XYZ file of C-alpha atoms in Angstrom:
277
model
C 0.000 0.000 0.000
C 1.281 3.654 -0.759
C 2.574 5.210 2.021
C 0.266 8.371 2.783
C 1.317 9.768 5.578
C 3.331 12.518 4.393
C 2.172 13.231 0.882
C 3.726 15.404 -1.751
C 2.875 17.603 -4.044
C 4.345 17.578 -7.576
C 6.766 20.114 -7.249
C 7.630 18.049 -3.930
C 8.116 15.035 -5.573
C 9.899 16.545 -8.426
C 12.548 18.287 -5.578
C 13.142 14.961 -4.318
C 13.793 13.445 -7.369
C 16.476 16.152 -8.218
C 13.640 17.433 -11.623
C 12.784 20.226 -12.533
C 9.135 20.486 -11.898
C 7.785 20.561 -15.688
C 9.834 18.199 -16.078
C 8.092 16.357 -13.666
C 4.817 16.884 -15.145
C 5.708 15.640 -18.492
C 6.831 12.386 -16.997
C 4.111 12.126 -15.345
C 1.719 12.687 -18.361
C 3.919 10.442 -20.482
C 3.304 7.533 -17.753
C -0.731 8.516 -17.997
C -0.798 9.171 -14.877
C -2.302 12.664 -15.302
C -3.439 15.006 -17.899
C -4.229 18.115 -19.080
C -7.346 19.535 -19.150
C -7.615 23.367 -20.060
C -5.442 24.988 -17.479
C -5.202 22.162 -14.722
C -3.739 18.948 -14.280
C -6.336 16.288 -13.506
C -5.910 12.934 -11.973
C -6.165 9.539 -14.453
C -7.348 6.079 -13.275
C -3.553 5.296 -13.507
C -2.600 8.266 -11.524
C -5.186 7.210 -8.506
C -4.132 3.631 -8.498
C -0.471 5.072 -7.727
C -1.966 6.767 -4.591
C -2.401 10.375 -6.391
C -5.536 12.607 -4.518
C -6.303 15.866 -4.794
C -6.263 18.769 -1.723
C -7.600 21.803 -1.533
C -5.525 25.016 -0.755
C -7.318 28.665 -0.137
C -3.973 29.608 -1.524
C -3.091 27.495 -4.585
C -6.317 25.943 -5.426
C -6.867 22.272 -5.784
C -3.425 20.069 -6.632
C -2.354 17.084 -6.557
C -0.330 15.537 -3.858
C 1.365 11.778 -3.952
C 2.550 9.306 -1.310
C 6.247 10.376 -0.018
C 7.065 6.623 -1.336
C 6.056 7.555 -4.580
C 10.309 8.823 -4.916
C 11.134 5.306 -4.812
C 8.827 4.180 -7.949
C 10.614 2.590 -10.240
C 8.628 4.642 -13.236
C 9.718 7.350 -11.916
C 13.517 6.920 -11.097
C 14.011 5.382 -14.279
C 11.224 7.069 -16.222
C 13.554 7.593 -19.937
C 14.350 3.639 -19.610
C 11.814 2.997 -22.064
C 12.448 5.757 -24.152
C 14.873 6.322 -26.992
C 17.968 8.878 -27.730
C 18.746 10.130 -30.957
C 22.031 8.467 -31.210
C 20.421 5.075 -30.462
C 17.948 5.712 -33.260
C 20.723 6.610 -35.321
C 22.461 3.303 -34.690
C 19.263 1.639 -35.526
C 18.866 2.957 -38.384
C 21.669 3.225 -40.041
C 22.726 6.847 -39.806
C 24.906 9.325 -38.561
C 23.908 10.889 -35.477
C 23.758 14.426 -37.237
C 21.984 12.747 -40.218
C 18.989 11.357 -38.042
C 18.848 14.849 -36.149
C 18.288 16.679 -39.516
C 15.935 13.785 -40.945
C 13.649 14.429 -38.044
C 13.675 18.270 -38.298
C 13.125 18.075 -41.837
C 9.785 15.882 -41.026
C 8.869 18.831 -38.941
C 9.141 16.878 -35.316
C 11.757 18.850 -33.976
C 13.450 22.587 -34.687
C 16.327 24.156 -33.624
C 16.566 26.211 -29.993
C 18.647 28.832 -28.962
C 20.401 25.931 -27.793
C 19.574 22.014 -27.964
C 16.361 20.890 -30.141
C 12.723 21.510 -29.344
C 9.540 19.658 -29.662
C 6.552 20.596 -32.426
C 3.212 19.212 -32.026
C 3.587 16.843 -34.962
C 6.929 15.741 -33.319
C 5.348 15.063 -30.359
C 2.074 13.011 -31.975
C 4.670 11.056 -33.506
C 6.196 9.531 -30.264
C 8.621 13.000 -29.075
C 8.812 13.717 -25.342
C 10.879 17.210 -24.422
C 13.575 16.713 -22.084
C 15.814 19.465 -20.280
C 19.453 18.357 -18.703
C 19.452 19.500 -15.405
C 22.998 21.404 -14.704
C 22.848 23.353 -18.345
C 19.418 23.608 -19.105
C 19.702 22.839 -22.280
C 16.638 21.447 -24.200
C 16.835 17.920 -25.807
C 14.240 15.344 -27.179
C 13.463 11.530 -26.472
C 11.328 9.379 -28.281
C 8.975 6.159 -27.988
C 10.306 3.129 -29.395
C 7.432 2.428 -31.912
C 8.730 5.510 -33.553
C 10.951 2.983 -35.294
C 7.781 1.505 -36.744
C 6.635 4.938 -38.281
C 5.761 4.537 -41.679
C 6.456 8.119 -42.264
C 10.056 8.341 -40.559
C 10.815 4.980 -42.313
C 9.769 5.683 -45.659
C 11.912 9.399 -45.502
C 15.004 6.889 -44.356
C 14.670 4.453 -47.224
C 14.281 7.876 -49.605
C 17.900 9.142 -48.074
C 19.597 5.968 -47.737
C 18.160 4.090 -51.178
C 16.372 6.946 -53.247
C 13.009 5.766 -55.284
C 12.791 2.261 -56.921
C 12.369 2.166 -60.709
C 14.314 4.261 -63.526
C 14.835 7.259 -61.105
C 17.460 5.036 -59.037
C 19.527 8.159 -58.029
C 16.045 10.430 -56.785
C 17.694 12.620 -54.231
C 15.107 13.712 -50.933
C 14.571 17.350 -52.668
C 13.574 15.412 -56.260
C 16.655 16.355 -57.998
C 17.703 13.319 -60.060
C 21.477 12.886 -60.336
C 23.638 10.305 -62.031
C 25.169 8.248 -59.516
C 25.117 7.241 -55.655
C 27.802 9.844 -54.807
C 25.996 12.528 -56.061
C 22.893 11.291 -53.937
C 24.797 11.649 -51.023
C 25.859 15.212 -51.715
C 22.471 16.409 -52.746
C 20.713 15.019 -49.815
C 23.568 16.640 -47.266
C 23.358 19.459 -48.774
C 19.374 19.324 -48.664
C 19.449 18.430 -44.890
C 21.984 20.890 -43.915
C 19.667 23.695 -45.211
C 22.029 24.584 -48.128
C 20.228 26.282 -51.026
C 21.840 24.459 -53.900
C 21.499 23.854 -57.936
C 22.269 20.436 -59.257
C 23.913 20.625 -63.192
C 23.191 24.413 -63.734
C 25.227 25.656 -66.598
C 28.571 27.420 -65.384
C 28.590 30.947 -66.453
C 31.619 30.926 -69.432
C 31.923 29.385 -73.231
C 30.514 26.248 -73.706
C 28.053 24.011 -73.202
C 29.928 22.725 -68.978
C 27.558 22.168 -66.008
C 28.597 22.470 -62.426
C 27.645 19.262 -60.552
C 26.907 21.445 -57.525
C 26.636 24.977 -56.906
C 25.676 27.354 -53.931
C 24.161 30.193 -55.358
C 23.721 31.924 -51.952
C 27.813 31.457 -51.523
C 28.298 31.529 -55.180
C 30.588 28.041 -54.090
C 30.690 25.126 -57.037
C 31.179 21.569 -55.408
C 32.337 18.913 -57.885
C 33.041 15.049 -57.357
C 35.786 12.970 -58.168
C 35.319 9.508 -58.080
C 35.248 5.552 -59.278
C 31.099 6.709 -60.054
C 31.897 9.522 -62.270
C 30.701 8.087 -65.296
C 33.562 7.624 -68.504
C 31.159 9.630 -70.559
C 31.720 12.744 -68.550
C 34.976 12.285 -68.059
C 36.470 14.574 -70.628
C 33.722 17.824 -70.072
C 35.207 17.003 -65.923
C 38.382 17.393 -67.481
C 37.325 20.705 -68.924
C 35.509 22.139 -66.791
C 38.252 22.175 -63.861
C 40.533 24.074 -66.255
C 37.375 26.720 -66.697
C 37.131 26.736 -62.531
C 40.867 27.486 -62.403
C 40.717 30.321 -65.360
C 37.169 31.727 -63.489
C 39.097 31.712 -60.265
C 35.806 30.450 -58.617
C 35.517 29.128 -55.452
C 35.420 25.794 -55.562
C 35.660 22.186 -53.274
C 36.106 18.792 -54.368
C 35.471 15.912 -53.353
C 36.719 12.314 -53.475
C 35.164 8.763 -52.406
C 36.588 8.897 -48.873
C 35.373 12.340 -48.699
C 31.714 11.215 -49.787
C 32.221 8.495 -47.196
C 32.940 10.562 -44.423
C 30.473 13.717 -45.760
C 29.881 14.689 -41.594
C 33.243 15.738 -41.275
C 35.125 16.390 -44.672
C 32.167 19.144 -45.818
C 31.594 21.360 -42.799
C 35.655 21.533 -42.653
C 35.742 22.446 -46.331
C 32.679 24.520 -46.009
C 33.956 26.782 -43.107
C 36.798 27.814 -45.361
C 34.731 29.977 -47.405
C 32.756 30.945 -43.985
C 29.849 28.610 -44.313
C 28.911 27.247 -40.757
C 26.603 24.138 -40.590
């Protein structure tokens, strides 16, 4: 049996459990044990079983108040257990941990804070639960594990990690089409990373030369070198790096271990012509 004798109120409990107290209230909600209903926190069945009851203060109003056992609940000491981190979802699924961050803010679940990532209402239908470390204050986000099972989330990963079945094999996640698995790997960092960019747009000298990848906003080409280049292009390659060099444009290229390693090889290359990502 609960141990009522010297109950607690929520911002009680949360003290003794070293939480902030909304903090404490989202867990609480996430558990079912309460829930919101216009601008007060009402008991569930779930939250009475536990020993939650209501008192009345000429002060405060009615709250809620819990057993002083209730600290020792194993929900509640361990209450993220069942929940999910994004660099566990990451490992899950294949990704980077910056990848997975940027897949989910490009679904709309999540957007950037001052510092740390916040919560939006379709992020939080889909599984999200806002979180706050303690010491720094800083904002971060865990998740359900049936999120895994989202047919949204896992459609968007099989769209960035394997692009559309069919003839449009190389169908990057903004719908440009490019020529080869490389490429797809550029476009969709670049895409994620909030980079305005142009795929094949015609470089601005004599002849008919396209730049694989240029940043209007930074006026910044980005061409690949690699084993997927296709032998058909590689003579207009040829030529068009001797136009870059006459131009005297700014320009980065990239190799297969660079593609491999995208995370850190393009925001290191990127920051010399200040570009911060």
């Amino acid at each position: 049996m609960p141990d009522k004798s010297h109950p607690l109120s929520t911002s009680a409990l949360a003290k003794a459990l070293d939480k902030t107290t909304k903090q404490m209230f989202t867990e609480l909600e996430s558990l079912g044990w309460i829930k919101r209903v216009d601008d007060s926190w009402l008991l569930t069945s779930k939250g009475e079983f536990e020993g939650g009851t209501y008192r009345e203060s000429t002060k405060f109003g009615r709250y809620i108040i819990w057993p002083s056992d209730t600290v020792k609940h194993r929900a509640l000491v361990s209450v993220d257990s069942h929940l999910l981190s994004f660099d566990y979802l990451a490992t899950q699924l294949l990704l980077s941990d910056r990848t997975i961050v940027l897949l989910f803010q490009e679904l709309g679940w999540i957007k950037a804070g001052r510092k740390g990532w916040l919560l939006t209402a379709l992020g939080e239908a889909a599984g999200g639960f806002q979180r706050e470390n303690r010491s720094t204050g800083i904002p971060y986000i865990m998740w359900r594990e049936d999120v895994l099972d989202n047919s949204i989330l896992t459609a968007r990963v099989t769209s960035f990690q394997q692009g559309s079945e069919g003839k449009n094999d190389y169908l990057c996640c903004d719908g440009h089409n490019v020529t080869c698995e490389a490429e797809r790997k550029i476009d969709n960092w670049l895409y994620l990373s909030g980079l305005l960019h142009a795929y094949r747009t015609g470089l601005p000298c004599e002849g008919d030369l396209d730049a694989d990848f240029y940043l209007p906003q930074h006026q910044l080409y980005i061409e690949y070198w690699g084993k997927e280049t296709p032998k058909s292009m590689l003579s207009a390659k040829i030529e068009k790096k001797e136009k870059f060099i006459k131009m005297g444009v700014d320009l980065i290229e990239l190799n297969d271990e660079e593609v491999a390693n995208l995370d850190e090889a393009l925001p290191r290359m990127l920051l010399k012509y200040n570009i911060e990502v």
